[in-house]
Coordinates of C-alpha atoms and ligand atoms in Angstrom, one line a residue:
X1 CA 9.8 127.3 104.1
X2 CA 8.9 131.0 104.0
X3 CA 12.2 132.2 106.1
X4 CA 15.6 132.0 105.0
X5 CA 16.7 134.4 107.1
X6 CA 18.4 133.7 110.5
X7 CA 17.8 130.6 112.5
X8 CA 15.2 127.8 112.2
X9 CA 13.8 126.9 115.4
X10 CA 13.8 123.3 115.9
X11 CA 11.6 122.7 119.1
X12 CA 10.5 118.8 118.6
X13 CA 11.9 116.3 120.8
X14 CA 14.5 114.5 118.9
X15 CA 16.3 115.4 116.5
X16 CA 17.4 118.1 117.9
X17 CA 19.4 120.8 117.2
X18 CA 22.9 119.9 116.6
X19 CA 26.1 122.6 117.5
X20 CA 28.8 124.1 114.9
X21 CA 31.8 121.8 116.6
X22 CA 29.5 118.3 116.0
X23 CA 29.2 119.1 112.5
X24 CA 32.4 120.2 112.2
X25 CA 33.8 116.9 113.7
X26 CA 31.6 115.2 111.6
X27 CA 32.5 117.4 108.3
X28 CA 36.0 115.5 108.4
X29 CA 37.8 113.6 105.6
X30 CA 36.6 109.5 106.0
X31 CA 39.5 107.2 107.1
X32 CA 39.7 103.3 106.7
X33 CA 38.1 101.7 109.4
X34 CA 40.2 98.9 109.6
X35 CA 43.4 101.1 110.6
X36 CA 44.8 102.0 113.6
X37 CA 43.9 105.7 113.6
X38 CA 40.7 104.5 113.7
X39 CA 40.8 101.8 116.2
X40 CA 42.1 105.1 118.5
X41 CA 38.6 106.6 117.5
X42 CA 36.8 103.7 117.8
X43 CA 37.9 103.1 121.8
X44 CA 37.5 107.0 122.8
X45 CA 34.1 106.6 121.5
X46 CA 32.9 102.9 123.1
X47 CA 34.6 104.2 126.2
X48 CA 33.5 107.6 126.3
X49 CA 29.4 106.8 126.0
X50 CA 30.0 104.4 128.7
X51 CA 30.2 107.7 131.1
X52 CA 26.4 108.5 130.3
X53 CA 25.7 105.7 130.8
X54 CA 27.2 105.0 134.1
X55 CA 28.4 101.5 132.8
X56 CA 31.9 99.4 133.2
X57 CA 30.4 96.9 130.8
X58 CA 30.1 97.2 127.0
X59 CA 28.1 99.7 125.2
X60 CA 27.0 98.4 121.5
X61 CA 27.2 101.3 118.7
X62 CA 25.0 100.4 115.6
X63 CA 25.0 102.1 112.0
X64 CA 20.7 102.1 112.8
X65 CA 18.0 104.3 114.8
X66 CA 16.6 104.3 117.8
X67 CA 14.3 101.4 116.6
X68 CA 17.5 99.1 115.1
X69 CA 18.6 99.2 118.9
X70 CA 15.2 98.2 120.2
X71 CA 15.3 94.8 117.9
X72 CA 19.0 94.2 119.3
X73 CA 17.9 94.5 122.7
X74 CA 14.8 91.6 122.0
X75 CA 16.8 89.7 119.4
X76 CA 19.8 89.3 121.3
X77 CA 18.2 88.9 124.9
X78 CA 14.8 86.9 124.6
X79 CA 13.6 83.4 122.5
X80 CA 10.4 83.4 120.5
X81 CA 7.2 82.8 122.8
X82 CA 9.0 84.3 125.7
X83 CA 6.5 86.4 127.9
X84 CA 7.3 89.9 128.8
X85 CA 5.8 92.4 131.1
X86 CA 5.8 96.0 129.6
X87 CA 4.3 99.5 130.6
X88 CA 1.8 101.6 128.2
X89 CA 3.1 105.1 129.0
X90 CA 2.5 106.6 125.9
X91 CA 3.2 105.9 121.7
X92 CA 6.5 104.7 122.3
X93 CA 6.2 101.8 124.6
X94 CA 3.1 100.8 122.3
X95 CA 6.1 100.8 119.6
X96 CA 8.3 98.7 121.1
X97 CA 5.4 95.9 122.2
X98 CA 4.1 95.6 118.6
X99 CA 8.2 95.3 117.6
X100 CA 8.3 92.8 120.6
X101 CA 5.0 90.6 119.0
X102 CA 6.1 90.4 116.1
X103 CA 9.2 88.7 117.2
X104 CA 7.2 86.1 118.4
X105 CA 6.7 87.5 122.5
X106 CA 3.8 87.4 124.3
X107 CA 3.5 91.5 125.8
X108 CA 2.1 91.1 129.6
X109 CA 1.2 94.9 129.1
X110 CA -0.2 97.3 132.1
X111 CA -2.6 99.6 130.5
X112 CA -1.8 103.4 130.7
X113 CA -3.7 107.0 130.4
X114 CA -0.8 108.2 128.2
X115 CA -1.1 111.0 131.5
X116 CA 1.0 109.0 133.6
X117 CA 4.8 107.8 134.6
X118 CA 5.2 103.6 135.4
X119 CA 3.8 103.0 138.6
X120 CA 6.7 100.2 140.4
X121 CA 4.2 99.3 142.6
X122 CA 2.1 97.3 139.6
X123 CA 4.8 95.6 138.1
X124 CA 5.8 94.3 141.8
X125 CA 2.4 93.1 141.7
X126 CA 2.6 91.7 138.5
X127 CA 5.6 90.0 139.5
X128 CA 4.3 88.7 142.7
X129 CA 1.8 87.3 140.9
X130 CA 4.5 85.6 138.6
X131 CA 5.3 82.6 140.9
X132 CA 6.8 80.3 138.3
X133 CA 9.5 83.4 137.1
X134 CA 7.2 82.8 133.3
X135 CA 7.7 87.0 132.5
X136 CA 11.5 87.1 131.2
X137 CA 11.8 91.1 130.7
X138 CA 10.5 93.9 131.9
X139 CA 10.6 96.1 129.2
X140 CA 9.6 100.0 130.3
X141 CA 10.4 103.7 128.4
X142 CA 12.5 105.9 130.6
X143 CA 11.2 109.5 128.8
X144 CA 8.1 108.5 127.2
X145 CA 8.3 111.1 124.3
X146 CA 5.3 111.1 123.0
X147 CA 3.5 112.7 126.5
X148 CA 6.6 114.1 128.5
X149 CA 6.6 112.0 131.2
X150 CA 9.9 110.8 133.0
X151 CA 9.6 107.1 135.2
X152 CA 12.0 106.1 137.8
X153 CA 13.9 103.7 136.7
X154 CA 15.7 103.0 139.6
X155 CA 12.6 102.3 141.6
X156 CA 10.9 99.7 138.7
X157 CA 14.3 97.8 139.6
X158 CA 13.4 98.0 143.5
X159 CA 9.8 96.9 142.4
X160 CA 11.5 93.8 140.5
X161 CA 13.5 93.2 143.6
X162 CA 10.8 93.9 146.1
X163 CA 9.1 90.8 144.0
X164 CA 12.8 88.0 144.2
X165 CA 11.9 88.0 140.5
X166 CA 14.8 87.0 138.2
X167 CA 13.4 89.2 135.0
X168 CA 15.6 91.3 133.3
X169 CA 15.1 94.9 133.3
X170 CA 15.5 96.2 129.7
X171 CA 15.1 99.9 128.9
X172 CA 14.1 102.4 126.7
X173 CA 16.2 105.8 127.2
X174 CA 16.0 106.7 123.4
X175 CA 15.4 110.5 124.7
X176 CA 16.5 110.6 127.6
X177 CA 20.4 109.4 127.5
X178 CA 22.6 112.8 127.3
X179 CA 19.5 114.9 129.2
X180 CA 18.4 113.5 132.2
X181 CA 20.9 111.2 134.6
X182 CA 21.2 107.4 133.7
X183 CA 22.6 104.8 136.1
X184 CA 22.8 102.0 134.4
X185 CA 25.1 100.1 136.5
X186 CA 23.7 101.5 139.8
X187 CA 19.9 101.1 138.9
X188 CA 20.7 97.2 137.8
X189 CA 19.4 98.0 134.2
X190 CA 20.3 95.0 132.1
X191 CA 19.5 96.8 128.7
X192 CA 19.3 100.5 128.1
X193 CA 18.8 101.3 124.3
X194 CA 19.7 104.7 122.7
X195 CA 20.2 106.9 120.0
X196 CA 22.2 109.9 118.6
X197 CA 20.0 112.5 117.6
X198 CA 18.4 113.1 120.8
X199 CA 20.1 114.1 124.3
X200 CA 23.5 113.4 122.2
X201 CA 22.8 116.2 120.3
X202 CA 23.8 114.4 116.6
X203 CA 22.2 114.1 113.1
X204 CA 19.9 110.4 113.5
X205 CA 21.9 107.4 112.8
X206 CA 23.4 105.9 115.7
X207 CA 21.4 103.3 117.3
X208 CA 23.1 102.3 120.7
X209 CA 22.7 99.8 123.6
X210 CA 24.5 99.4 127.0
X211 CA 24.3 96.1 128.7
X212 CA 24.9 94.0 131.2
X213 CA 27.0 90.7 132.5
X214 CA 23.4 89.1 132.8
X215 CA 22.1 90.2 129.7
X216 CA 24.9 89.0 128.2
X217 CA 24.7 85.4 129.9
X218 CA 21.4 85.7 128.4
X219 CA 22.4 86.4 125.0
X220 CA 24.6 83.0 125.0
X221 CA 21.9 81.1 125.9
X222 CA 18.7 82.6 123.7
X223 CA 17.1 81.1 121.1
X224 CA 15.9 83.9 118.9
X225 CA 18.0 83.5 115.3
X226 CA 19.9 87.6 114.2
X227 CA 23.0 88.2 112.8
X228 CA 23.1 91.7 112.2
X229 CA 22.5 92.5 115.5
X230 CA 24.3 89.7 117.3
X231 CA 26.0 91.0 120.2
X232 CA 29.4 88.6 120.4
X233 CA 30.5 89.3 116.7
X234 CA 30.0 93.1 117.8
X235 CA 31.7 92.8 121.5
X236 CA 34.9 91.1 119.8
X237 CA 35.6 93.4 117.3
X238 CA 35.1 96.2 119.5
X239 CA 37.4 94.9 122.2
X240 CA 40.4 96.3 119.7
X241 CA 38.3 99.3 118.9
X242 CA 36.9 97.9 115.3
X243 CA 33.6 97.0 114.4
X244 CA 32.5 93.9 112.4
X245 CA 31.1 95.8 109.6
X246 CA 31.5 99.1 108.2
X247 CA 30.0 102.0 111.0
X248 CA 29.2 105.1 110.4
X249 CA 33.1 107.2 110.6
X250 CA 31.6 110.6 110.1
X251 CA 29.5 109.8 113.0
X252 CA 31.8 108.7 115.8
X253 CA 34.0 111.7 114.5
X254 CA 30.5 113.7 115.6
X255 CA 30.0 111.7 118.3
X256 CA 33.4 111.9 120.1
X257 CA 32.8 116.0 119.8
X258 CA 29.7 115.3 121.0
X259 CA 31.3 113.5 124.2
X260 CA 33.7 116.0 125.0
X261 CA 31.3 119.0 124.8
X262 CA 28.8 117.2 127.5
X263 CA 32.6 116.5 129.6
X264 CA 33.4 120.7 129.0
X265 CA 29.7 121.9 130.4
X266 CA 29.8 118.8 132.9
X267 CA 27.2 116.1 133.0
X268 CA 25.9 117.1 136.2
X269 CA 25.2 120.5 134.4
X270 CA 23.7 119.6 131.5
X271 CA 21.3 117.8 133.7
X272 CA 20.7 120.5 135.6
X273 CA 20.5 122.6 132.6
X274 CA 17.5 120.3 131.3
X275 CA 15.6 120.6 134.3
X276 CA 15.7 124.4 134.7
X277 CA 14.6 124.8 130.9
X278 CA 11.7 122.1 131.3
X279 CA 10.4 124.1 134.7
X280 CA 10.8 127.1 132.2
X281 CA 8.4 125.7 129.9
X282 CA 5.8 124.4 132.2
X283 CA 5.9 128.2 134.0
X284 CA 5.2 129.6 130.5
X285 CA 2.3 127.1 129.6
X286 CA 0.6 128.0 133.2
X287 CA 0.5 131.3 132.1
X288 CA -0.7 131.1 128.8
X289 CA -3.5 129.0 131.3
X290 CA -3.1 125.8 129.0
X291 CA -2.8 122.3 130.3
X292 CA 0.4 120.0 130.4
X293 CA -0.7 116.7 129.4
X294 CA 1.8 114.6 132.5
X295 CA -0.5 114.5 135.3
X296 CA 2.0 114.4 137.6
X297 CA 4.2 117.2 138.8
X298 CA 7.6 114.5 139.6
X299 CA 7.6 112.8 136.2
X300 CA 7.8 116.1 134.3
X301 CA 10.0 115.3 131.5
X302 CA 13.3 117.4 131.6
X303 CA 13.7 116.6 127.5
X304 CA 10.0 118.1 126.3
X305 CA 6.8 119.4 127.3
X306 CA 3.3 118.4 126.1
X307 CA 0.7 121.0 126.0
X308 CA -3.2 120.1 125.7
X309 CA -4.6 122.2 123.1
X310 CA -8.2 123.5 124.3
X311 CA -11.3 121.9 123.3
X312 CA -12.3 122.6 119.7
X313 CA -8.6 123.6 118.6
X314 CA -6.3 121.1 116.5
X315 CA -2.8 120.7 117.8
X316 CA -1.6 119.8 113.8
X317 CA -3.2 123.5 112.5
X318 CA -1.4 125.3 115.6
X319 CA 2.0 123.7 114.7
X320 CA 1.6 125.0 110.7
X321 CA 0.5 128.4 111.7
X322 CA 3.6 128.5 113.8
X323 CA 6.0 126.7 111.2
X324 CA 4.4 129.2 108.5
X325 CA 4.3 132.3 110.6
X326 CA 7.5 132.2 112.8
X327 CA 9.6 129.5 111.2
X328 CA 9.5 127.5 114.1
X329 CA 8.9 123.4 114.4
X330 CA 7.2 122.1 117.1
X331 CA 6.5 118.8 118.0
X332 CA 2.9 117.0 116.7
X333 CA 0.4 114.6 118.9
X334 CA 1.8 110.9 118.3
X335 CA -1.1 108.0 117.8
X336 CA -3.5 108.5 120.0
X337 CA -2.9 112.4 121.0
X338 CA -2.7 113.2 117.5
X339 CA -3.8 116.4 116.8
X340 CA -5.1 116.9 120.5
X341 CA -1.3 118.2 121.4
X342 CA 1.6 119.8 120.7
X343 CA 5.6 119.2 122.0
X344 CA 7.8 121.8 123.3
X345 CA 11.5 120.2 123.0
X346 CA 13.9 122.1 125.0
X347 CA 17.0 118.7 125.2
X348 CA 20.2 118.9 123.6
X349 CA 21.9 122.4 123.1
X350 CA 19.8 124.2 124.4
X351 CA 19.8 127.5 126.0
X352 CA 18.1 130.7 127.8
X353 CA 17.9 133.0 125.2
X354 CA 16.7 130.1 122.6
X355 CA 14.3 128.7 124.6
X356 CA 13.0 132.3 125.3
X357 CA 12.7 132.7 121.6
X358 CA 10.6 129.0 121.0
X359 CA 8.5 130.1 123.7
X360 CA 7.6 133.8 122.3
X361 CA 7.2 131.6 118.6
X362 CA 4.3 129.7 120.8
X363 CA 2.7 132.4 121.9
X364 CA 3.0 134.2 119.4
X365 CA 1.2 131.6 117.0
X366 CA -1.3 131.5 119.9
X367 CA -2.4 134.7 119.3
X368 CA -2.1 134.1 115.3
X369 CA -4.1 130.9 115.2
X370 CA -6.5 132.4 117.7
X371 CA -6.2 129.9 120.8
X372 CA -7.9 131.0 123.6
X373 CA -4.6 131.7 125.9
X374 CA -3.4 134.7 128.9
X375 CA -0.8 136.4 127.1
X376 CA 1.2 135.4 130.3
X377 CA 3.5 132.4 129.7
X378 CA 6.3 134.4 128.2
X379 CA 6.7 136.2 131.4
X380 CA 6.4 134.0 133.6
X381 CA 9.3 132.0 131.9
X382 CA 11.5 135.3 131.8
X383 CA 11.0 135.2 135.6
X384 CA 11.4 131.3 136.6
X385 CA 15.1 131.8 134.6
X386 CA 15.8 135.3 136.0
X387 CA 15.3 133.7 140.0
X388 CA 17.1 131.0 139.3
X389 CA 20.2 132.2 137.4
X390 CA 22.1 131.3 140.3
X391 CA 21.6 128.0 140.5
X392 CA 23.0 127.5 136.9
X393 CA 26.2 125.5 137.8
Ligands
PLP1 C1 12.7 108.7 119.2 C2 12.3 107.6 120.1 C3 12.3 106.2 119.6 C4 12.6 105.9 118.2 O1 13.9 106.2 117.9 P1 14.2 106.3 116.3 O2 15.6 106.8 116.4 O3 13.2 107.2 115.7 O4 14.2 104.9 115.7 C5 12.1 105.2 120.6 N1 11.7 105.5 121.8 C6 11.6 106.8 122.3 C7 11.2 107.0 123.7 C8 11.9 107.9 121.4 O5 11.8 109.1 121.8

């Protein structure tokens, strides 16, 4: 890297950007993990992600990514040959079907645009359709990263409803938990897999699932063999604030600072914080006249934006010129948008005057790489913040 000097700006989606006090809390001397000190640790922490989630019911903290809490979700929920019905939003949910095949599971998947949210009204149809209850899960992404488009979870369980169908509704909200509202309780989600390094605003290394009573029920009766990842050995340890094997300390130390800096701001805030950012971003990218890849204006992702690069202009050279020129990392095209986009991150602790920096690094490099752009978005960002100052809570 060129600059050494002052800040780097990390703009990609996950990790992101992580506050003094986290890795000060995280910068503390280890402990034993089988003493009581740590036991006091170990409930704050299982208790205290429970209030992001919106659960009552026991939240599963892994030393493991995103991914690690992905497998635990199928492992401890499904049996091999079991049929699923899943959503192609984008990269991510393609992830977590191949993950989901290779554990033996037939993928009912609805094909996607990667420009588009879950529509309910499909899988109600799928499920309609299902008349002898064969689909076990449905398995859809919450903030499909890789295009920057939120889906309702709350009305794919009124679609799964709407059907009588007994599937579980398991779901990825790897970067969305800690940025935009979860309900896990509320929206009947029986899964909801996580991580640390997104919304949560920690270094990667905490994979992390909330569940629930039926999920568990399932999980007694499946027939899909896991140890690592098995649920009971986990829930018993952690009913005394232990875990079965040795977690990551430094971590929860990280992740309890973590906790009580989202509890300071107020979740409601940080929520609403998100959002105002994210319309922030897409004002900006209208006035440089570029194209947001989500298609449509309610699942704009409150976590990132996805910017269309214009025809004849690769996404991966913009993001170097950028890196080189301004020290700043943006996020590149995943699979099948590779090199066609580019990711705006603005989750996690983020603020005004940042995001006003990332966005004058973007168009900035847009004038350095010489993308055809109106040198307009920068403004236009200034103002959507400056009208709605009030409104910051
Ligand atoms: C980042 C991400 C993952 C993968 O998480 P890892 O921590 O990288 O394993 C899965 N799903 C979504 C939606 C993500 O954004």
């Amino acid at each position: 890297m060129v600059q050494t000097s002052g800040q780097h700006f990390l703009h990609i989606p996950g990790p992101s950007p992580i506050p003094d006090r986290i890795l000060r809390a995280i910068s503390a001397p280890i402990i034993d993990h089988r003493c009581e000190e740590f036991a006091r640790l170990g409930r704050i922490v299982l208790d205290g992600i429970k209030t992001v989630f919106n659960t009552q019911h026991p939240v599963m903290i892994y030393p493991a990514s995103g991914t690690g809490a992905w497998e635990a979700a199928i492992v401890n929920t499904l049996s091999p040959g079991d049929k699923v019905l899943m959503v192609e939003t984008g990269h991510f949910a393609m992830q977590w079907r191949h993950m989901a095949e290779k554990w033996g599971i037939e993928v009912d998947l609805i094909p996607g645009d990667w420009r588009h949210p879950v529509n309910p009204q499909t899988i109600e149809t799928r499920l309609h359709e299902d008349k002898s209850h064969s689909i076990k899960a449905v398995m859809v992404v919450h903030n499909e990263t890789s295009i920057g488009a939120t889906s309702a979870i709350d009305k794919v369980r009124k679609a799964i409803d709407g059907a009588h169908h007994p599937a579980l509704l398991m779901v990825d909200t790897v970067s969305g938990l800690g940025s935009i509202e979860f309900r896990h309780d509320d929206w009947g989600v029986d899964v909801a897999v996580a991580c640390s390094q997104k919304g949560l605003m920690m270094p990667p290394g905490l994979g992390i699932a909330a569940l629930s009573p039926k999920a568990l029920a399932a999980s007694r009766q499946n027939k899909m063999p896991r140890s690592f990842w098995d649920w009971s050995d986990m829930i018993k340890a952690n009913e005394l604030g232990f875990f079965p094997s040795t977690p990551a300390t430094n971590l929860l130390y990280g992740l309890r600072e973590a906790l009580t800096l989202m509890h300071e701001e107020g979740l409601s805030n940080v929520y609403a914080r998100h959002k105002r950012l994210a319309a922030a971003t897409r004002a900006a990218v209208r006035g440089w006249g570029l194209e947001i890849l989500c298609l449509d204006e309610e699942a704009h992702s409150p976590v990132l934006t996805a910017v269309l690069m214009p025809e004849g202009h690769n996404a991966d050279h913009f993001r170097q010129i950028a890196l080189k020129s301004f020290d700043i990392s943006l996020g590149m095209g995943l699979s099948k948008v590779a090199g066609k986009v580019f990711r705006i991150g603005h989750l996690g602790s983020c603020n005004d005057l940042l995001l006003m920096g990332a966005l004058a690094g973007v168009e900035m490099s847009l004038k350095v790489a010489g993308v055809p752009h109106r040198a307009e978005g920068l403004i236009a960002a200034r103002d959507h913040l400056t009208a709605t100052l009030s409104c910051q809570v």
